[in-house]
Coordinates of C-alpha atoms in Angstrom, one line a residue:
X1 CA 12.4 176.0 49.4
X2 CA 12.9 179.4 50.5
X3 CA 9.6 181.9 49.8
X4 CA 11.7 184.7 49.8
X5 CA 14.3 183.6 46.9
X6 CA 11.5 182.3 44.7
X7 CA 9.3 185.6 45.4
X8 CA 13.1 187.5 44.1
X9 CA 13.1 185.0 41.0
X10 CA 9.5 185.8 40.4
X11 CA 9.8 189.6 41.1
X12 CA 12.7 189.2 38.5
X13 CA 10.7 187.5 36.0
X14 CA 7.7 189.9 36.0
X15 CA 10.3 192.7 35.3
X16 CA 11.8 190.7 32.4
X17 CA 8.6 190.1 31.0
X18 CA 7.0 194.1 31.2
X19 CA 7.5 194.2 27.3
X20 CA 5.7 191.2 26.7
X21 CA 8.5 188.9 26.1
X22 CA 10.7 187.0 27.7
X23 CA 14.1 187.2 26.0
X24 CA 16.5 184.1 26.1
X25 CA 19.5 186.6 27.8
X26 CA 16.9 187.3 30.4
X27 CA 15.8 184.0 31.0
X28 CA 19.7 182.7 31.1
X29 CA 20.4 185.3 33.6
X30 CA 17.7 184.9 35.8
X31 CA 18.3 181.1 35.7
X32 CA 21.9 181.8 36.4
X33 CA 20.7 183.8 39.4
X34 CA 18.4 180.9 40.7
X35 CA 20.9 178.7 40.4
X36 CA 23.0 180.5 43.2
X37 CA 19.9 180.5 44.8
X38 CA 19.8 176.7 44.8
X39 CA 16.4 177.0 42.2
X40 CA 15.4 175.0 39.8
X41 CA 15.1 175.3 36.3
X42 CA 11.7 173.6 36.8
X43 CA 10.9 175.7 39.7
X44 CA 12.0 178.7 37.5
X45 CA 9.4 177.7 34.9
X46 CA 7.0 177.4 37.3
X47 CA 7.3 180.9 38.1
X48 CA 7.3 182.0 34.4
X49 CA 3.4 180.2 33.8
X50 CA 2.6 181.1 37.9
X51 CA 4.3 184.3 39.1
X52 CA 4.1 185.4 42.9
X53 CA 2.7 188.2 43.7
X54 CA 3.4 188.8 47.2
X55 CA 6.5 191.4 48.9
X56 CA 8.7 189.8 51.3
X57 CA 11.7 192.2 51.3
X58 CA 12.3 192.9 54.9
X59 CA 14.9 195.1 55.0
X60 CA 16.1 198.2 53.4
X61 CA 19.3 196.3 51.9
X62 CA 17.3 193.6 50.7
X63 CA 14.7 196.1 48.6
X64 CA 17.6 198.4 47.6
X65 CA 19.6 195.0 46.2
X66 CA 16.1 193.4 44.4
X67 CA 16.1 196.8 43.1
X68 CA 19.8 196.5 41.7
X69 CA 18.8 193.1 40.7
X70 CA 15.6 194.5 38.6
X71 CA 17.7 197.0 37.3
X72 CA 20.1 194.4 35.7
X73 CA 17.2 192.3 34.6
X74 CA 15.9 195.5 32.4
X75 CA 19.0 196.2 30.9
X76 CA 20.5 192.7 30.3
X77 CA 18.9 192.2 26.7
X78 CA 20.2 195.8 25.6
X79 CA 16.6 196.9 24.3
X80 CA 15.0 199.2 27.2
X81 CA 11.6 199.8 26.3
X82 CA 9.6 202.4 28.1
X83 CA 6.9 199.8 29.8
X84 CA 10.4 198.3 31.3
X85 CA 11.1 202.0 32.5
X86 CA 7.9 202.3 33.8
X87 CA 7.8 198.9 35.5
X88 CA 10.7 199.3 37.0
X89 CA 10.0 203.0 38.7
X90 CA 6.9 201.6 40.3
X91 CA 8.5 198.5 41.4
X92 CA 10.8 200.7 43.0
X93 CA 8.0 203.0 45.2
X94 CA 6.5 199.5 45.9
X95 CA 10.1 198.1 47.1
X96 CA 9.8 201.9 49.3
X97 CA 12.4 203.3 47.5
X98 CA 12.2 207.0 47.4
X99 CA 10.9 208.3 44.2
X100 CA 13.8 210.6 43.5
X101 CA 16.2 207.7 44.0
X102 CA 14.6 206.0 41.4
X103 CA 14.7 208.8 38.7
X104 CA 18.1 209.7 39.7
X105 CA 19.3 206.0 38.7
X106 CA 17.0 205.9 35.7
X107 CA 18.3 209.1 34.2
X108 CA 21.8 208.8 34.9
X109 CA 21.3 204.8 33.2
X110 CA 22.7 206.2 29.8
X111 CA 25.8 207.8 31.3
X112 CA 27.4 203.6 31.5
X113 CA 28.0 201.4 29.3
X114 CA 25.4 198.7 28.3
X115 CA 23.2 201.1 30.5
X116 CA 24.4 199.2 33.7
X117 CA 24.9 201.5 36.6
X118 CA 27.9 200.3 38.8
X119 CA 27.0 198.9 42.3
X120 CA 29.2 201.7 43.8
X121 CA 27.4 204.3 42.2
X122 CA 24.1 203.3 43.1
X123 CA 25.2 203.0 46.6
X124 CA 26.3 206.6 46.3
X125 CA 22.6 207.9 45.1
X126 CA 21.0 205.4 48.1
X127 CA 22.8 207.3 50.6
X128 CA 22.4 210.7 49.0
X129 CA 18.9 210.5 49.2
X130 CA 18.8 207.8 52.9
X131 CA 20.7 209.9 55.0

């Protein structure tokens, strides 16, 4: 099995759980996600009871897309608590994503609808703040 898509399940899972909770729309997009990964739904609940807890991200598109990807995770229940804020901004400066990236996408999440920012504009503030 590939370490690096069950360390992006797991980093996925952690984000989903910040509040405490695992709720089911989280859990059914994250399996749908490891699914296209070619994981498990066993290896998936092995993750929930036995997280990893190591970085692999390599590249800068790889942390910028796991950031997308946590990002999604946080807002697919509809109920953004402020530890899910929180996780998610210091996810971010681990993934080495500039820190006024991060609160550029977090403030502009209530401008969309069902707070999801689209991929183009997100791509927009990367560059604004990468080049």
């Amino acid at each position: 099995m590939n370490s690096e898509n069950l360390q992006i399940i797991s980093d996925m899972l952690l984000m989903a759980k910040a509040d405490n909770h695992l709720h089911e729309r989280e859990y059914d997009f994250i399996l749908m996600v490891a699914k296209r990964m070619g994981i498990s739904k066993d290896e998936v609940d092995a993750l929930v009871k036995s997280p990893q807890d190591k970085m692999v991200y390599k590249t800068e598109m790889q942390r910028l897309t796991q950031f997308h990807r946590l990002l999604l995770v946080m807002n697919v229940d509809e109920e953004t608590q402020f530890v899910e804020i929180d996780t998610l901004r210091n996810y971010g400066l681990k993934l080495g994503i500039r820190a006024e990236a991060v609160q550029q996408i977090l403030s502009e999440m209530g401008d969309y609808e069902h707070k999801m920012i689209p991929s183009h504009r997100l791509v927009e503030i990367f560059r604004r703040f990468y080049n």
